[in-house]
């Protein structure tokens, strides 16, 4: 039953699995996760046995991103999906700042972020354009680098350990005689 999408969500427009539902969801993660419709509140105990969670936790958010990357592969995210992924990343970053996550360093190895083409990729495979590194963009072969999505804030990039462009690019001066 855990893998079967049988619960209506989003005003009955979509069927989802129980692990895509939360009793209380403080952020909008549609189209990936939803708050349990009030009609199903009497069945919370049964639904918890098949994967329903009370609230979005750090572990659930991490698993949601990893599952999304597996599900989406390297397909481009649509604007609603990108917004939901950004919400998850903001949630994870805020949780880290609050110190709620002891194993954050372990997860940064597997962290998932949207790249500049709106595909979900491993954070370690990307760089972000910092203010100092932005001067190099017009002089380098950008096809050899994978950039994080431009809407991903620098603070999240730092928390995830994503390298900045100015640390990756080495300036070389050639003398021509």
JSON list of C-alpha atoms in Angstrom, two decimals:
[
{"chain": "A", "resi": 1, "resn": "UNK", "atom": "CA", "xyz": [0.00, 0.00, 0.00]},
{"chain": "A", "resi": 2, "resn": "UNK", "atom": "CA", "xyz": [2.93, 2.39, 0.61]},
{"chain": "A", "resi": 3, "resn": "UNK", "atom": "CA", "xyz": [3.74, 2.58, -3.09]},
{"chain": "A", "resi": 4, "resn": "UNK", "atom": "CA", "xyz": [0.17, 2.89, -4.36]},
{"chain": "A", "resi": 5, "resn": "UNK", "atom": "CA", "xyz": [-1.17, 6.37, -5.09]},
{"chain": "A", "resi": 6, "resn": "UNK", "atom": "CA", "xyz": [-4.69, 6.05, -3.75]},
{"chain": "A", "resi": 7, "resn": "UNK", "atom": "CA", "xyz": [-5.33, 9.21, -1.72]},
{"chain": "A", "resi": 8, "resn": "UNK", "atom": "CA", "xyz": [-6.87, 12.23, -3.43]},
{"chain": "A", "resi": 9, "resn": "UNK", "atom": "CA", "xyz": [-5.02, 15.51, -2.84]},
{"chain": "A", "resi": 10, "resn": "UNK", "atom": "CA", "xyz": [-4.95, 19.00, -4.32]},
{"chain": "A", "resi": 11, "resn": "UNK", "atom": "CA", "xyz": [-8.73, 19.35, -4.18]},
{"chain": "A", "resi": 12, "resn": "UNK", "atom": "CA", "xyz": [-9.18, 15.88, -5.64]},
{"chain": "A", "resi": 13, "resn": "UNK", "atom": "CA", "xyz": [-7.21, 16.60, -8.81]},
{"chain": "A", "resi": 14, "resn": "UNK", "atom": "CA", "xyz": [-4.40, 14.13, -8.12]},
{"chain": "A", "resi": 15, "resn": "UNK", "atom": "CA", "xyz": [-3.90, 10.78, -6.44]},
{"chain": "A", "resi": 16, "resn": "UNK", "atom": "CA", "xyz": [-0.82, 10.49, -4.20]},
{"chain": "A", "resi": 17, "resn": "UNK", "atom": "CA", "xyz": [0.87, 7.99, -1.94]},
{"chain": "A", "resi": 18, "resn": "UNK", "atom": "CA", "xyz": [0.55, 8.36, 1.83]},
{"chain": "A", "resi": 19, "resn": "UNK", "atom": "CA", "xyz": [4.21, 9.40, 2.18]},
{"chain": "A", "resi": 20, "resn": "UNK", "atom": "CA", "xyz": [3.43, 12.45, 0.01]},
{"chain": "A", "resi": 21, "resn": "UNK", "atom": "CA", "xyz": [0.95, 13.66, 2.60]},
{"chain": "A", "resi": 22, "resn": "UNK", "atom": "CA", "xyz": [1.54, 15.44, 5.89]},
{"chain": "A", "resi": 23, "resn": "UNK", "atom": "CA", "xyz": [-0.91, 16.10, 8.70]},
{"chain": "A", "resi": 24, "resn": "UNK", "atom": "CA", "xyz": [0.47, 19.65, 8.93]},
{"chain": "A", "resi": 25, "resn": "UNK", "atom": "CA", "xyz": [2.48, 21.22, 6.11]},
{"chain": "A", "resi": 26, "resn": "UNK", "atom": "CA", "xyz": [3.64, 24.78, 6.70]},
{"chain": "A", "resi": 27, "resn": "UNK", "atom": "CA", "xyz": [5.06, 25.36, 3.22]},
{"chain": "A", "resi": 28, "resn": "UNK", "atom": "CA", "xyz": [3.59, 24.78, -0.23]},
{"chain": "A", "resi": 29, "resn": "UNK", "atom": "CA", "xyz": [5.32, 21.76, -1.78]},
{"chain": "A", "resi": 30, "resn": "UNK", "atom": "CA", "xyz": [2.77, 21.12, -4.49]},
{"chain": "A", "resi": 31, "resn": "UNK", "atom": "CA", "xyz": [3.09, 19.21, -6.86]},
{"chain": "A", "resi": 32, "resn": "UNK", "atom": "CA", "xyz": [5.30, 16.90, -4.77]},
{"chain": "A", "resi": 33, "resn": "UNK", "atom": "CA", "xyz": [3.75, 16.86, -1.29]},
{"chain": "A", "resi": 34, "resn": "UNK", "atom": "CA", "xyz": [0.44, 17.96, 0.19]},
{"chain": "A", "resi": 35, "resn": "UNK", "atom": "CA", "xyz": [-1.34, 18.54, 3.46]},
{"chain": "A", "resi": 36, "resn": "UNK", "atom": "CA", "xyz": [-3.79, 15.82, 4.40]},
{"chain": "A", "resi": 37, "resn": "UNK", "atom": "CA", "xyz": [-7.35, 16.84, 3.50]},
{"chain": "A", "resi": 38, "resn": "UNK", "atom": "CA", "xyz": [-9.46, 17.34, 6.63]},
{"chain": "A", "resi": 39, "resn": "UNK", "atom": "CA", "xyz": [-11.85, 14.68, 5.40]},
{"chain": "A", "resi": 40, "resn": "UNK", "atom": "CA", "xyz": [-9.17, 12.06, 6.17]},
{"chain": "A", "resi": 41, "resn": "UNK", "atom": "CA", "xyz": [-8.26, 13.25, 9.70]},
{"chain": "A", "resi": 42, "resn": "UNK", "atom": "CA", "xyz": [-10.25, 10.40, 11.34]},
{"chain": "A", "resi": 43, "resn": "UNK", "atom": "CA", "xyz": [-7.97, 7.94, 9.50]},
{"chain": "A", "resi": 44, "resn": "UNK", "atom": "CA", "xyz": [-4.63, 9.43, 10.60]},
{"chain": "A", "resi": 45, "resn": "UNK", "atom": "CA", "xyz": [-3.63, 6.36, 12.63]},
{"chain": "A", "resi": 46, "resn": "UNK", "atom": "CA", "xyz": [-4.16, 4.02, 9.69]},
{"chain": "A", "resi": 47, "resn": "UNK", "atom": "CA", "xyz": [-2.49, 6.40, 7.22]},
{"chain": "A", "resi": 48, "resn": "UNK", "atom": "CA", "xyz": [0.57, 6.75, 9.46]},
{"chain": "A", "resi": 49, "resn": "UNK", "atom": "CA", "xyz": [1.09, 3.01, 9.11]},
{"chain": "A", "resi": 50, "resn": "UNK", "atom": "CA", "xyz": [1.41, 3.42, 5.34]},
{"chain": "A", "resi": 51, "resn": "UNK", "atom": "CA", "xyz": [3.69, 6.47, 5.42]},
{"chain": "A", "resi": 52, "resn": "UNK", "atom": "CA", "xyz": [1.78, 9.59, 6.46]},
{"chain": "A", "resi": 53, "resn": "UNK", "atom": "CA", "xyz": [3.94, 11.97, 8.51]},
{"chain": "A", "resi": 54, "resn": "UNK", "atom": "CA", "xyz": [2.91, 14.61, 11.04]},
{"chain": "A", "resi": 55, "resn": "UNK", "atom": "CA", "xyz": [5.08, 17.45, 9.79]},
{"chain": "A", "resi": 56, "resn": "UNK", "atom": "CA", "xyz": [7.83, 18.05, 7.29]},
{"chain": "A", "resi": 57, "resn": "UNK", "atom": "CA", "xyz": [11.07, 17.04, 8.97]},
{"chain": "A", "resi": 58, "resn": "UNK", "atom": "CA", "xyz": [14.63, 17.49, 7.80]},
{"chain": "A", "resi": 59, "resn": "UNK", "atom": "CA", "xyz": [14.89, 13.77, 7.05]},
{"chain": "A", "resi": 60, "resn": "UNK", "atom": "CA", "xyz": [11.63, 13.81, 5.08]},
{"chain": "A", "resi": 61, "resn": "UNK", "atom": "CA", "xyz": [12.76, 16.86, 3.09]},
{"chain": "A", "resi": 62, "resn": "UNK", "atom": "CA", "xyz": [16.09, 15.22, 2.26]},
{"chain": "A", "resi": 63, "resn": "UNK", "atom": "CA", "xyz": [14.37, 12.02, 1.18]},
{"chain": "A", "resi": 64, "resn": "UNK", "atom": "CA", "xyz": [11.87, 13.97, -0.88]},
{"chain": "A", "resi": 65, "resn": "UNK", "atom": "CA", "xyz": [14.67, 15.67, -2.85]},
{"chain": "A", "resi": 66, "resn": "UNK", "atom": "CA", "xyz": [16.54, 12.42, -3.39]},
{"chain": "A", "resi": 67, "resn": "UNK", "atom": "CA", "xyz": [13.36, 10.66, -4.54]},
{"chain": "A", "resi": 68, "resn": "UNK", "atom": "CA", "xyz": [12.54, 13.56, -6.86]},
{"chain": "A", "resi": 69, "resn": "UNK", "atom": "CA", "xyz": [15.94, 13.34, -8.47]},
{"chain": "A", "resi": 70, "resn": "UNK", "atom": "CA", "xyz": [15.48, 9.61, -9.02]},
{"chain": "A", "resi": 71, "resn": "UNK", "atom": "CA", "xyz": [11.96, 10.11, -10.37]},
{"chain": "A", "resi": 72, "resn": "UNK", "atom": "CA", "xyz": [12.66, 13.12, -12.59]},
{"chain": "A", "resi": 73, "resn": "UNK", "atom": "CA", "xyz": [16.04, 11.93, -13.78]},
{"chain": "A", "resi": 74, "resn": "UNK", "atom": "CA", "xyz": [17.51, 14.74, -15.80]},
{"chain": "A", "resi": 75, "resn": "UNK", "atom": "CA", "xyz": [14.24, 16.15, -17.05]},
{"chain": "A", "resi": 76, "resn": "UNK", "atom": "CA", "xyz": [13.76, 19.88, -16.69]},
{"chain": "A", "resi": 77, "resn": "UNK", "atom": "CA", "xyz": [11.54, 21.03, -13.85]},
{"chain": "A", "resi": 78, "resn": "UNK", "atom": "CA", "xyz": [8.54, 23.17, -14.68]},
{"chain": "A", "resi": 79, "resn": "UNK", "atom": "CA", "xyz": [8.15, 26.47, -12.77]},
{"chain": "A", "resi": 80, "resn": "UNK", "atom": "CA", "xyz": [5.88, 24.95, -10.09]},
{"chain": "A", "resi": 81, "resn": "UNK", "atom": "CA", "xyz": [8.26, 22.05, -9.52]},
{"chain": "A", "resi": 82, "resn": "UNK", "atom": "CA", "xyz": [11.24, 24.41, -9.34]},
{"chain": "A", "resi": 83, "resn": "UNK", "atom": "CA", "xyz": [9.43, 26.56, -6.77]},
{"chain": "A", "resi": 84, "resn": "UNK", "atom": "CA", "xyz": [8.69, 23.49, -4.63]},
{"chain": "A", "resi": 85, "resn": "UNK", "atom": "CA", "xyz": [12.34, 22.35, -4.80]},
{"chain": "A", "resi": 86, "resn": "UNK", "atom": "CA", "xyz": [13.47, 25.83, -3.78]},
{"chain": "A", "resi": 87, "resn": "UNK", "atom": "CA", "xyz": [11.04, 25.73, -0.83]},
{"chain": "A", "resi": 88, "resn": "UNK", "atom": "CA", "xyz": [12.56, 22.42, 0.27]},
{"chain": "A", "resi": 89, "resn": "UNK", "atom": "CA", "xyz": [16.09, 23.83, 0.01]},
{"chain": "A", "resi": 90, "resn": "UNK", "atom": "CA", "xyz": [15.12, 26.94, 2.00]},
{"chain": "A", "resi": 91, "resn": "UNK", "atom": "CA", "xyz": [13.55, 24.70, 4.64]},
{"chain": "A", "resi": 92, "resn": "UNK", "atom": "CA", "xyz": [16.70, 22.57, 4.86]},
{"chain": "A", "resi": 93, "resn": "UNK", "atom": "CA", "xyz": [18.98, 25.59, 5.00]},
{"chain": "A", "resi": 94, "resn": "UNK", "atom": "CA", "xyz": [16.91, 27.26, 7.71]},
{"chain": "A", "resi": 95, "resn": "UNK", "atom": "CA", "xyz": [16.90, 24.03, 9.71]},
{"chain": "A", "resi": 96, "resn": "UNK", "atom": "CA", "xyz": [20.68, 23.86, 9.45]},
{"chain": "A", "resi": 97, "resn": "UNK", "atom": "CA", "xyz": [21.10, 27.44, 10.63]},
{"chain": "A", "resi": 98, "resn": "UNK", "atom": "CA", "xyz": [18.89, 26.64, 13.62]},
{"chain": "A", "resi": 99, "resn": "UNK", "atom": "CA", "xyz": [21.17, 23.70, 14.39]},
{"chain": "A", "resi": 100, "resn": "UNK", "atom": "CA", "xyz": [18.53, 21.01, 14.11]},
{"chain": "A", "resi": 101, "resn": "UNK", "atom": "CA", "xyz": [20.63, 18.70, 12.02]},
{"chain": "A", "resi": 102, "resn": "UNK", "atom": "CA", "xyz": [23.67, 16.90, 13.37]},
{"chain": "A", "resi": 103, "resn": "UNK", "atom": "CA", "xyz": [24.35, 14.85, 10.23]},
{"chain": "A", "resi": 104, "resn": "UNK", "atom": "CA", "xyz": [24.22, 17.78, 7.76]},
{"chain": "A", "resi": 105, "resn": "UNK", "atom": "CA", "xyz": [27.81, 17.22, 6.61]},
{"chain": "A", "resi": 106, "resn": "UNK", "atom": "CA", "xyz": [26.96, 13.66, 5.57]},
{"chain": "A", "resi": 107, "resn": "UNK", "atom": "CA", "xyz": [24.01, 14.80, 3.52]},
{"chain": "A", "resi": 108, "resn": "UNK", "atom": "CA", "xyz": [25.88, 17.58, 1.72]},
{"chain": "A", "resi": 109, "resn": "UNK", "atom": "CA", "xyz": [27.72, 14.83, -0.13]},
{"chain": "A", "resi": 110, "resn": "UNK", "atom": "CA", "xyz": [24.39, 13.72, -1.61]},
{"chain": "A", "resi": 111, "resn": "UNK", "atom": "CA", "xyz": [22.60, 17.09, -1.68]},
{"chain": "A", "resi": 112, "resn": "UNK", "atom": "CA", "xyz": [20.39, 17.70, -4.68]},
{"chain": "A", "resi": 113, "resn": "UNK", "atom": "CA", "xyz": [19.97, 21.16, -6.27]},
{"chain": "A", "resi": 114, "resn": "UNK", "atom": "CA", "xyz": [18.54, 22.50, -9.52]},
{"chain": "A", "resi": 115, "resn": "UNK", "atom": "CA", "xyz": [21.16, 23.44, -12.10]},
{"chain": "A", "resi": 116, "resn": "UNK", "atom": "CA", "xyz": [20.98, 26.33, -14.55]},
{"chain": "A", "resi": 117, "resn": "UNK", "atom": "CA", "xyz": [18.95, 24.11, -16.89]},
{"chain": "A", "resi": 118, "resn": "UNK", "atom": "CA", "xyz": [16.35, 23.34, -14.15]},
{"chain": "A", "resi": 119, "resn": "UNK", "atom": "CA", "xyz": [17.50, 19.72, -13.79]},
{"chain": "A", "resi": 120, "resn": "UNK", "atom": "CA", "xyz": [18.02, 18.12, -10.38]},
{"chain": "A", "resi": 121, "resn": "UNK", "atom": "CA", "xyz": [21.71, 17.27, -9.94]},
{"chain": "A", "resi": 122, "resn": "UNK", "atom": "CA", "xyz": [24.17, 16.61, -7.14]},
{"chain": "A", "resi": 123, "resn": "UNK", "atom": "CA", "xyz": [25.31, 19.83, -5.52]},
{"chain": "A", "resi": 124, "resn": "UNK", "atom": "CA", "xyz": [28.97, 18.78, -5.60]},
{"chain": "A", "resi": 125, "resn": "UNK", "atom": "CA", "xyz": [28.87, 18.73, -9.41]},
{"chain": "A", "resi": 126, "resn": "UNK", "atom": "CA", "xyz": [27.98, 22.44, -9.57]},
{"chain": "A", "resi": 127, "resn": "UNK", "atom": "CA", "xyz": [29.53, 25.83, -8.98]},
{"chain": "A", "resi": 128, "resn": "UNK", "atom": "CA", "xyz": [27.79, 29.10, -8.27]},
{"chain": "A", "resi": 129, "resn": "UNK", "atom": "CA", "xyz": [28.67, 32.47, -9.73]},
{"chain": "A", "resi": 130, "resn": "UNK", "atom": "CA", "xyz": [29.88, 34.71, -6.93]},
{"chain": "A", "resi": 131, "resn": "UNK", "atom": "CA", "xyz": [30.35, 38.46, -7.33]},
{"chain": "A", "resi": 132, "resn": "UNK", "atom": "CA", "xyz": [34.12, 38.17, -7.86]},
{"chain": "A", "resi": 133, "resn": "UNK", "atom": "CA", "xyz": [33.82, 35.19, -10.21]},
{"chain": "A", "resi": 134, "resn": "UNK", "atom": "CA", "xyz": [31.20, 36.87, -12.37]},
{"chain": "A", "resi": 135, "resn": "UNK", "atom": "CA", "xyz": [33.95, 38.80, -14.15]},
{"chain": "A", "resi": 136, "resn": "UNK", "atom": "CA", "xyz": [35.35, 35.51, -15.51]},
{"chain": "A", "resi": 137, "resn": "UNK", "atom": "CA", "xyz": [32.14, 34.24, -17.10]},
{"chain": "A", "resi": 138, "resn": "UNK", "atom": "CA", "xyz": [32.68, 35.96, -20.45]},
{"chain": "A", "resi": 139, "resn": "UNK", "atom": "CA", "xyz": [36.24, 34.61, -20.71]},
{"chain": "A", "resi": 140, "resn": "UNK", "atom": "CA", "xyz": [35.74, 30.93, -19.87]},
{"chain": "A", "resi": 141, "resn": "UNK", "atom": "CA", "xyz": [34.22, 27.99, -21.66]},
{"chain": "A", "resi": 142, "resn": "UNK", "atom": "CA", "xyz": [31.03, 27.69, -19.61]},
{"chain": "A", "resi": 143, "resn": "UNK", "atom": "CA", "xyz": [30.06, 24.45, -21.35]},
{"chain": "A", "resi": 144, "resn": "UNK", "atom": "CA", "xyz": [32.70, 22.73, -19.23]},
{"chain": "A", "resi": 145, "resn": "UNK", "atom": "CA", "xyz": [31.08, 23.81, -15.97]},
{"chain": "A", "resi": 146, "resn": "UNK", "atom": "CA", "xyz": [27.70, 23.08, -14.41]},
{"chain": "A", "resi": 147, "resn": "UNK", "atom": "CA", "xyz": [26.18, 26.07, -12.65]},
{"chain": "A", "resi": 148, "resn": "UNK", "atom": "CA", "xyz": [23.49, 25.97, -9.99]},
{"chain": "A", "resi": 149, "resn": "UNK", "atom": "CA", "xyz": [20.20, 27.62, -10.83]},
{"chain": "A", "resi": 150, "resn": "UNK", "atom": "CA", "xyz": [20.50, 31.41, -10.78]},
{"chain": "A", "resi": 151, "resn": "UNK", "atom": "CA", "xyz": [17.67, 31.74, -8.24]},
{"chain": "A", "resi": 152, "resn": "UNK", "atom": "CA", "xyz": [19.49, 29.63, -5.64]},
{"chain": "A", "resi": 153, "resn": "UNK", "atom": "CA", "xyz": [20.81, 32.11, -3.05]},
{"chain": "A", "resi": 154, "resn": "UNK", "atom": "CA", "xyz": [24.47, 32.23, -2.13]},
{"chain": "A", "resi": 155, "resn": "UNK", "atom": "CA", "xyz": [23.71, 31.35, 1.50]},
{"chain": "A", "resi": 156, "resn": "UNK", "atom": "CA", "xyz": [22.23, 28.01, 0.45]},
{"chain": "A", "resi": 157, "resn": "UNK", "atom": "CA", "xyz": [25.20, 27.35, -1.83]},
{"chain": "A", "resi": 158, "resn": "UNK", "atom": "CA", "xyz": [27.56, 28.00, 1.08]},
{"chain": "A", "resi": 159, "resn": "UNK", "atom": "CA", "xyz": [25.59, 25.74, 3.45]},
{"chain": "A", "resi": 160, "resn": "UNK", "atom": "CA", "xyz": [25.60, 22.95, 0.85]},
{"chain": "A", "resi": 161, "resn": "UNK", "atom": "CA", "xyz": [29.33, 23.35, 0.24]},
{"chain": "A", "resi": 162, "resn": "UNK", "atom": "CA", "xyz": [28.95, 24.31, -3.41]},
{"chain": "A", "resi": 163, "resn": "UNK", "atom": "CA", "xyz": [32.15, 25.85, -4.70]},
{"chain": "A", "resi": 164, "resn": "UNK", "atom": "CA", "xyz": [32.14, 29.38, -6.02]},
{"chain": "A", "resi": 165, "resn": "UNK", "atom": "CA", "xyz": [33.32, 30.19, -9.52]},
{"chain": "A", "resi": 166, "resn": "UNK", "atom": "CA", "xyz": [36.20, 32.38, -8.32]},
{"chain": "A", "resi": 167, "resn": "UNK", "atom": "CA", "xyz": [37.63, 29.36, -6.44]},
{"chain": "A", "resi": 168, "resn": "UNK", "atom": "CA", "xyz": [37.34, 27.07, -9.45]},
{"chain": "A", "resi": 169, "resn": "UNK", "atom": "CA", "xyz": [38.65, 29.26, -12.26]},
{"chain": "A", "resi": 170, "resn": "UNK", "atom": "CA", "xyz": [42.36, 29.95, -12.38]},
{"chain": "A", "resi": 171, "resn": "UNK", "atom": "CA", "xyz": [43.44, 33.14, -14.10]},
{"chain": "A", "resi": 172, "resn": "UNK", "atom": "CA", "xyz": [46.31, 32.60, -16.54]},
{"chain": "A", "resi": 173, "resn": "UNK", "atom": "CA", "xyz": [48.12, 35.41, -18.30]},
{"chain": "A", "resi": 174, "resn": "UNK", "atom": "CA", "xyz": [49.83, 34.62, -21.57]},
{"chain": "A", "resi": 175, "resn": "UNK", "atom": "CA", "xyz": [52.71, 36.65, -22.89]},
{"chain": "A", "resi": 176, "resn": "UNK", "atom": "CA", "xyz": [52.94, 36.75, -26.65]},
{"chain": "A", "resi": 177, "resn": "UNK", "atom": "CA", "xyz": [56.30, 37.64, -28.21]}
]
